[in-house]
Amino acid sequence: EMRPKFVVRHYLLTWFAPDLAIVVCDWSTLFINVLLDTADDTQRFIVLVRMGKLLRMAGLLRLYRLGTVLGNISDHLTYKHKVASKVGAILILVLWVNHLICCAFYGVGRWQGTQEGSSWLTEFSGQDALYTYTSSLHWSIAQMTLGACEIAATNSVERVFNVVMLLVGILASSTLVSSLSAAMVDFHLRAKEYNEKVNVLHLFLRQNRVDPRLAQKVEQQVVRRLGVKGLLTEADVPALSLMSTSLRQDLHFHMCKPHFASHPLFNVWAHMSRLSAKAVCTESLTFHHLQSGDELFFAGTLTDSAYYIIDGDLSYTQHPETSPVTAECSNSVTKGAWLSEASLWMHWIHVGTVVTEGPCVCLVADARKLLSCIKKHRAINDL
């Protein structure tokens, strides 16, 4: 839905408030900088205390929106890239956690140095800040991976902190290893399945002595399509079988209604009887997913189905051999179009061929099942 009225309404109900908070906080930061240039120390402290919570809230909102964006990007990644991004995210998370631990360990050293005069930082008193930070980071990574490090605790507080981090490291290292192992094993299993499919196809083509040029085209298309991540269908979601029949009908009706009601006749039916419309959607409407270069139907074939293009572009081609035209002609078919809808009330033979120009999703209406659903409702049947 791209009409400005609905876009504005959707934005106001979803991301307007978070975006407004972020913009307000950005301007507040600039305002604070101006105050810090002119205010005394007391005023600076009051301003910072009042604005601190708001700025932290803006940071959390940015993280939440970043997570939403990353989730949308992940939905379009292939499994190989998804595994690589998952491993990379785990490593980044480990580095970030270790950064926090090393900062905490450095803070303990500074605090104990002022309290007791001696801490693990005493040995690094002559070193620069970079060496001290990397040494603290080395210590924190050693605790997480149960490795060795030359930094030793010099007081009871540092020793307790060391013991606590060792316990955390036991849990973190086992969780990290299990997560990475599970991801890599799953990746290898999928790669094995992919190779088996390609090898079986290659063996089939060789045993049937298929022409090498045709075999190459077949293998190229299969390999390309194996790497394409298609949209999920109801058959791909086993959890849907656990739903009750009525709830599953509600779900299917909710998915089909925007497209089903785009046809004037179906829209009238939906307003006359919601129950019958729900039965029609459940029993006679199915979603059909096509990839680039697929044929939706061929010229000269008998059909009892109508098609509604939900998404994607197609090409409708007519030939003189199968249609009443004198020369071959092609027309573009875009989303929102109905094809062969006459097959719903009469015997119909296609006079053209429809080929997808990219990934396509369409809604298929089966005329026989649709007719049986209509007969159950007297008013709609009379209409």
Coordinates of C-alpha atoms in Angstrom, one line a residue, residues 238-249:
P238 CA 5.1 -27.6 9.6
A239 CA 3.9 -25.6 12.7
L240 CA 0.8 -24.6 10.8
S241 CA -0.5 -28.1 11.0
L242 CA -0.8 -27.7 14.8
M243 CA -3.4 -25.0 14.4
S244 CA -7.1 -25.6 14.6
T245 CA -9.1 -25.7 11.3
S246 CA -11.0 -22.5 12.1
L247 CA -7.8 -20.5 13.0
R248 CA -6.1 -21.8 9.9
Q249 CA -9.0 -20.7 7.8

